[in-house]
Tab-separated table of C-alpha atoms and ligand atoms in Angstrom:
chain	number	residue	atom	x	y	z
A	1	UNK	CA	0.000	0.000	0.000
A	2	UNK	CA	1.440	3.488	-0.983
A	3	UNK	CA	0.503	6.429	1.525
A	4	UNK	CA	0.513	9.756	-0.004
A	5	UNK	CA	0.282	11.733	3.018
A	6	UNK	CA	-1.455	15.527	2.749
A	7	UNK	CA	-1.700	18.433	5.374
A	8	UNK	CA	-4.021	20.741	2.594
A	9	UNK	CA	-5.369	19.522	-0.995
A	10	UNK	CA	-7.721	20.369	-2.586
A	11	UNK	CA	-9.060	16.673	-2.703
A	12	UNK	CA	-7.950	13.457	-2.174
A	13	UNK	CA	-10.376	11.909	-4.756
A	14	UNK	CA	-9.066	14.976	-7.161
A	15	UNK	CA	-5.713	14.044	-6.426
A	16	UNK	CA	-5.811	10.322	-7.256
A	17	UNK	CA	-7.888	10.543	-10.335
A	18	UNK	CA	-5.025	12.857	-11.983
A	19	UNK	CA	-2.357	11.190	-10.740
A	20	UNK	CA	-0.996	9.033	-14.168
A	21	UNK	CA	0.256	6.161	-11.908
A	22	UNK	CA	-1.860	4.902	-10.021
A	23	UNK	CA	-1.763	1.455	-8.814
A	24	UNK	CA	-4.185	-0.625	-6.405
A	25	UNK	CA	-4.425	-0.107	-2.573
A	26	UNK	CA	-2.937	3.879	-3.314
A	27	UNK	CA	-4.300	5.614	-0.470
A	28	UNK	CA	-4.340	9.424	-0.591
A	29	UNK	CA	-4.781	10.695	3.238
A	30	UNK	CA	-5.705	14.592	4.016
A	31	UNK	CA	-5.651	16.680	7.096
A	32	UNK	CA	-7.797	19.416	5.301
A	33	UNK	CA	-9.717	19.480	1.896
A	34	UNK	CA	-9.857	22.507	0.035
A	35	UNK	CA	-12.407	21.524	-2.459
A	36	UNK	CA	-14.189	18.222	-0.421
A	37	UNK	CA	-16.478	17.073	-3.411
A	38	UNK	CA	-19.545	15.052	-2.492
A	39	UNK	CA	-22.027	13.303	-4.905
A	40	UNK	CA	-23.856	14.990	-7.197
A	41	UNK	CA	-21.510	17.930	-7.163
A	42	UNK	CA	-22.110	18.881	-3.525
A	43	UNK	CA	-19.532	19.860	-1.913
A	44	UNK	CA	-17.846	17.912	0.983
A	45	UNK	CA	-17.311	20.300	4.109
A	46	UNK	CA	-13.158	18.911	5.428
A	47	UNK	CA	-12.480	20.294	8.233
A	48	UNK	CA	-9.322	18.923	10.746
A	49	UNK	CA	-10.405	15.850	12.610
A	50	UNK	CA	-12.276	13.947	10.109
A	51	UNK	CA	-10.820	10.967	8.089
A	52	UNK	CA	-10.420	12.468	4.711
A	53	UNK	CA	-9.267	9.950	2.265
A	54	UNK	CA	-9.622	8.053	-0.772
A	55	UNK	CA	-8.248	4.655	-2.436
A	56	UNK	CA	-7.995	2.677	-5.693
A	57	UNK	CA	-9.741	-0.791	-6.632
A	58	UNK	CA	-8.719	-1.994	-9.825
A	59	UNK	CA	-11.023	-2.924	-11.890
A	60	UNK	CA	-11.417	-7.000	-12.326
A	61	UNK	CA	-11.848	-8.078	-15.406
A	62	UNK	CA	-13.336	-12.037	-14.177
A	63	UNK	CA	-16.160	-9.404	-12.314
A	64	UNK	CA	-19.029	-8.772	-14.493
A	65	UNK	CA	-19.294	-4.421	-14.906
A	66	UNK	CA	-22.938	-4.862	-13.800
A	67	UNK	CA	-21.504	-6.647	-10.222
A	68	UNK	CA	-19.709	-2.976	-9.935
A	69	UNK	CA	-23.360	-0.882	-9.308
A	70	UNK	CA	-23.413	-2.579	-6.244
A	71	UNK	CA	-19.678	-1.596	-5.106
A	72	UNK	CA	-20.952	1.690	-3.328
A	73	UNK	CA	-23.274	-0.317	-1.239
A	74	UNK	CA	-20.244	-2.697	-0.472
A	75	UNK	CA	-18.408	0.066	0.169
A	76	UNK	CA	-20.969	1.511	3.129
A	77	UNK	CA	-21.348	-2.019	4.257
A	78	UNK	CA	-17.607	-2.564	4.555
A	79	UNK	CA	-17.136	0.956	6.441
A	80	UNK	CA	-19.986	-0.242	8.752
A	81	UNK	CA	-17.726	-3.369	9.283
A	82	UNK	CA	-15.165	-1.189	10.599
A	83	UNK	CA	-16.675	1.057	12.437
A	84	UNK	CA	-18.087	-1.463	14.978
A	85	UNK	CA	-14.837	-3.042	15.287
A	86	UNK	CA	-13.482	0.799	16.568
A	87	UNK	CA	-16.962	1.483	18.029
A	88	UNK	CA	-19.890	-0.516	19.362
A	89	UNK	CA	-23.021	1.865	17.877
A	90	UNK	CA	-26.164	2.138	15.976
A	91	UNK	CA	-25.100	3.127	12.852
A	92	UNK	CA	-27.912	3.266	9.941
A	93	UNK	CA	-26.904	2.597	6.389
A	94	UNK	CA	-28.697	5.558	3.765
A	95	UNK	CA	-28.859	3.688	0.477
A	96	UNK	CA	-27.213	4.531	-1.767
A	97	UNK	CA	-24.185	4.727	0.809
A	98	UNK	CA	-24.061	6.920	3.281
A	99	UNK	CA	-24.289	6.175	7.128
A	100	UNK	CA	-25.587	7.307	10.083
A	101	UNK	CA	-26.027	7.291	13.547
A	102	UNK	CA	-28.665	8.878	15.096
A	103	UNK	CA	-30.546	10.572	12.258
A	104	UNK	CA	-27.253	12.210	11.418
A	105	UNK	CA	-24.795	11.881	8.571
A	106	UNK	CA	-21.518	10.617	10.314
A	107	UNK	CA	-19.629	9.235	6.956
A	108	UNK	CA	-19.804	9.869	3.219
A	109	UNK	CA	-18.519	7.894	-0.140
A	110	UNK	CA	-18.200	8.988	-3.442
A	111	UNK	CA	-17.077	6.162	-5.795
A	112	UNK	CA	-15.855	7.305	-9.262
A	113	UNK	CA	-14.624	5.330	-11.979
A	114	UNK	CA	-11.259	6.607	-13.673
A	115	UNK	CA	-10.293	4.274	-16.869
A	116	UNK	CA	-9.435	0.589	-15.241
A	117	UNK	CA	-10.040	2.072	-11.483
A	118	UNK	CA	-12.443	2.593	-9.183
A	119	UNK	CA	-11.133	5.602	-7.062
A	120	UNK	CA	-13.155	5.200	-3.435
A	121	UNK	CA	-13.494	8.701	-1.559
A	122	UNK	CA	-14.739	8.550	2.000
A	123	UNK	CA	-15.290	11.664	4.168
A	124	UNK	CA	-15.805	10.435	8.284
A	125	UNK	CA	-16.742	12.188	11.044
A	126	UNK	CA	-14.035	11.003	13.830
A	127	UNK	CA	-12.721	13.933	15.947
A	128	UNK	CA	-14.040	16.972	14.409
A	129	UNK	CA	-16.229	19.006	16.780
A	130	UNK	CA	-16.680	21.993	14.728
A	131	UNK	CA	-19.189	21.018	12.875
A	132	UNK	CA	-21.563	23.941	13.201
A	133	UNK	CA	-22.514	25.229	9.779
A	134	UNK	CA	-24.179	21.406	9.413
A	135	UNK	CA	-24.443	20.997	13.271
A	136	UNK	CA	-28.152	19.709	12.736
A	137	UNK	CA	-27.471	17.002	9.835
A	138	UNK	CA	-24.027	15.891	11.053
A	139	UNK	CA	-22.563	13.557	13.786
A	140	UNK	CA	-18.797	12.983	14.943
A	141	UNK	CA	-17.163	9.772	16.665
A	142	UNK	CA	-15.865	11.627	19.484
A	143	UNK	CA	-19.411	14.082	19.750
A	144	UNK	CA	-20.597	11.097	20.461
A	145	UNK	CA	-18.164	8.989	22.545
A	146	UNK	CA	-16.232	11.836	23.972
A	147	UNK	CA	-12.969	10.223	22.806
A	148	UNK	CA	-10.274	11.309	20.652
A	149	UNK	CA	-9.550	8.628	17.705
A	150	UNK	CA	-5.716	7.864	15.700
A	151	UNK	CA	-7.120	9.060	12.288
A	152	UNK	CA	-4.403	6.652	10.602
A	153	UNK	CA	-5.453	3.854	12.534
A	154	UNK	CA	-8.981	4.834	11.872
A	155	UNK	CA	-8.159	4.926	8.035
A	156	UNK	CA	-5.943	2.292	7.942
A	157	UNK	CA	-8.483	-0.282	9.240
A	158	UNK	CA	-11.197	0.593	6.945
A	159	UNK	CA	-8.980	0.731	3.897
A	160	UNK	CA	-7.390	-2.932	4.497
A	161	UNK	CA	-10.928	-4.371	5.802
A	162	UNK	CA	-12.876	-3.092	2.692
A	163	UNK	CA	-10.266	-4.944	0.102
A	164	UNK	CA	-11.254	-8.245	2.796
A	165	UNK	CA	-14.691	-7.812	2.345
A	166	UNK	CA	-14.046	-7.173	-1.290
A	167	UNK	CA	-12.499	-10.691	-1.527
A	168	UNK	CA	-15.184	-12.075	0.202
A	169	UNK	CA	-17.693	-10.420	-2.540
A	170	UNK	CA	-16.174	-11.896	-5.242
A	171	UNK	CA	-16.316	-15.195	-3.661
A	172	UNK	CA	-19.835	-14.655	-3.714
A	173	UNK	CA	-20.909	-13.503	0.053
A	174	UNK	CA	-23.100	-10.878	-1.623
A	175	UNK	CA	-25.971	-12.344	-0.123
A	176	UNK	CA	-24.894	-12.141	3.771
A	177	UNK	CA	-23.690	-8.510	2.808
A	178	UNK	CA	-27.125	-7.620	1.590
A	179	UNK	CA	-28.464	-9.256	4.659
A	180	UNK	CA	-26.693	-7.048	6.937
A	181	UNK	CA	-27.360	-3.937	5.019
A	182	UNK	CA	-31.212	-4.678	5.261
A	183	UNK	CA	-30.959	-4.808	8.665
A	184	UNK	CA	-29.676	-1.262	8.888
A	185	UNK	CA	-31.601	0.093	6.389
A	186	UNK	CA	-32.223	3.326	7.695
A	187	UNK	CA	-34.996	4.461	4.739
A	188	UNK	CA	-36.695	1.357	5.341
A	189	UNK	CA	-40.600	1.909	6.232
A	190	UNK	CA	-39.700	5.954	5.928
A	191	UNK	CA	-41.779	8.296	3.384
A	192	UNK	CA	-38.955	9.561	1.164
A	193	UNK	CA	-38.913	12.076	-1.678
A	194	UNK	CA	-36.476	10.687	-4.261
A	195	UNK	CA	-34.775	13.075	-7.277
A	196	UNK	CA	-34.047	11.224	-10.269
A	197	UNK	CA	-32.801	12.943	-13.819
A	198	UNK	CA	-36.011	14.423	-14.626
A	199	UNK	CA	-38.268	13.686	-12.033
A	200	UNK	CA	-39.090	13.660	-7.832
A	201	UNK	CA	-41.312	11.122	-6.693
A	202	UNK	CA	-42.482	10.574	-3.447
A	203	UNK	CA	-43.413	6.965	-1.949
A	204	UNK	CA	-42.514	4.543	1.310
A	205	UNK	CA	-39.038	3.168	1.301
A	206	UNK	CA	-38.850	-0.904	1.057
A	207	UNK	CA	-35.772	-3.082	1.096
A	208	UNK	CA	-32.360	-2.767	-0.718
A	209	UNK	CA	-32.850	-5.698	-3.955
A	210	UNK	CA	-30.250	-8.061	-4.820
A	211	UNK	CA	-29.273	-5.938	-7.724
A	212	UNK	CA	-28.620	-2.931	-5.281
A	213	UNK	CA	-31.699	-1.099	-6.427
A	214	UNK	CA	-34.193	0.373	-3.550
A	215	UNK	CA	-37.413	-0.774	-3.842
A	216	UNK	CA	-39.756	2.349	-2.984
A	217	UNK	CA	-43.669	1.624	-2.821
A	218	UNK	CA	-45.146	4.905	-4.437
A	219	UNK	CA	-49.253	4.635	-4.573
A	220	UNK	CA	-50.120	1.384	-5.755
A	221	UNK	CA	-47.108	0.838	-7.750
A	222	UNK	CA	-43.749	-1.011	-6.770
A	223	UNK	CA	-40.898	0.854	-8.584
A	224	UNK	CA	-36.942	0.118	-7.732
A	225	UNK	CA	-34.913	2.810	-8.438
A	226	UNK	CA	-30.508	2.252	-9.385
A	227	UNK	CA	-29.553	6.117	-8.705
A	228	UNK	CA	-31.275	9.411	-7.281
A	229	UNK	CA	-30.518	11.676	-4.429
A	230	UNK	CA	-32.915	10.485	-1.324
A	231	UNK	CA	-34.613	12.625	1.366
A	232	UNK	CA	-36.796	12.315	4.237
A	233	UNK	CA	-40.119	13.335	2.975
A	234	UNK	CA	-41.288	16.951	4.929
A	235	UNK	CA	-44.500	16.455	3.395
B	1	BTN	C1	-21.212	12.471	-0.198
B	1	BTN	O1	-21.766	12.226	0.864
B	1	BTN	O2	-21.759	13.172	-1.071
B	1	BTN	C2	-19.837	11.886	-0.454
B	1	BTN	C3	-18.763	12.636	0.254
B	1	BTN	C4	-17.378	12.077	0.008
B	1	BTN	C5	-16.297	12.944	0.614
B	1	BTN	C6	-14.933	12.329	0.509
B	1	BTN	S1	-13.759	13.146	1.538
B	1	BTN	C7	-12.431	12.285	0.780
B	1	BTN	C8	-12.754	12.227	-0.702
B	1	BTN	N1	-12.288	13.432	-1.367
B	1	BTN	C9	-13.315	14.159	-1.861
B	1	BTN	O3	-13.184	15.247	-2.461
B	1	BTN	N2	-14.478	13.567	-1.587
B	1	BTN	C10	-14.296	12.309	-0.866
């Protein structure tokens, strides 16, 4: 594993997606993000404390491309993994992949694909306490726990646990991984608005589908959706 170490960048994601060599298990680390980027163009807030980082997973040519729609959700499930090893609490998984813990965003992922590689960006809450321009949406480790976490350890872990769990996908544990997702499915029975290209729809949350979809119940219909930005419904 090569560790590119950063005190300021702009992003780690950014950074590993230019870089021309890149090579599996590269793991860019920063202290600070300049320009955090979430999904959908969002942007990331980095402040010091969190785990800012981002890795590369080559892509595997004996893996169908359609096995790689579910990688995000392996991704969360993996991070969840980890995070119970470091701490012992309720975390939710937000399909498509964020998590939570207590109706508040604690961790991030942006997955990207860059020629042969997947480039895996994760944004977690450890020790940052400033949080207050999204004090209301987001949750730290140690706002929580009152402890102070080793971010390297912290990142360390995750990264060499998800390329585990990613072994244990390809030799076809997808099932017990969707298992455990379902069980901490936080959308599940919740009325959610979801945003797709060109339309919002609004319906009750069901289980996460073996293909990775989200099965949403809107009127009298069944519909699974593969991508959109999800919301608690304020209706
Ligand atoms: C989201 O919730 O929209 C995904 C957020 C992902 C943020 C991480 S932080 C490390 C990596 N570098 C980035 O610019 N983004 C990801």
């Amino acid at each position: 594993m090569r560790i590119y170490r950063f005190d300021e960048i702009e992003s780690t994601s950014k950074f590993l997606r230019e870089k021309d060599d890149i090579m599996e298990r590269d793991l860019a680390i920063a202290k600070v993000q300049t320009l955090g980027r979430g999904r959908r163009g969002n942007r990331w807030v980095s402040t010091e404390g969190a785990a800012l980082f981002s890795f590369v997973l080559k892509h595997d040519v004996e893996i169908q491309e359609d096995e790689y729609m579910k990688l995000p959700l392996l991704v969360g499930y993996s991070l969840l993994y980890s995070l119970k090893k470091i701490e012992e609490l309720d975390y939710k998984f937000k399909w498509t992949n964020d998590l939570y813990l207590e109706d508040k965003k604690i961790s991030g992922i942006l997955v990207e694909k860059i020629r042969d590689n997947y480039v895996i960006g994760i944004g977690l809450n450890v020790n940052n306490l400033n949080l207050e321009e999204v004090k209301n949406i987001a949750i730290s480790l140690r706002e929580k726990t009152g402890k102070v976490y080793s971010l390297e350890e912290v990142i360390v872990t995750i990264v060499k646990d998800f390329y585990s769990n990613f072994q244990d996908f390809k030799n076809g544990k997808w099932k017990e991984i969707l298992e455990e997702i379902n069980r901490v499915n936080y959308l599940y029975g919740k009325r959610i608005d979801i945003v797709t290209f060109d339309k919002e729809e609004s319906g009750i949350a069901g289980d996460i589908l073996e293909d990775g979809t989200l099965e949403v119940f809107v009127g009298s219909e069944i519909k699974k959706y593969n991508i959109g930005s999800v919301h608690i419904s304020k209706k």
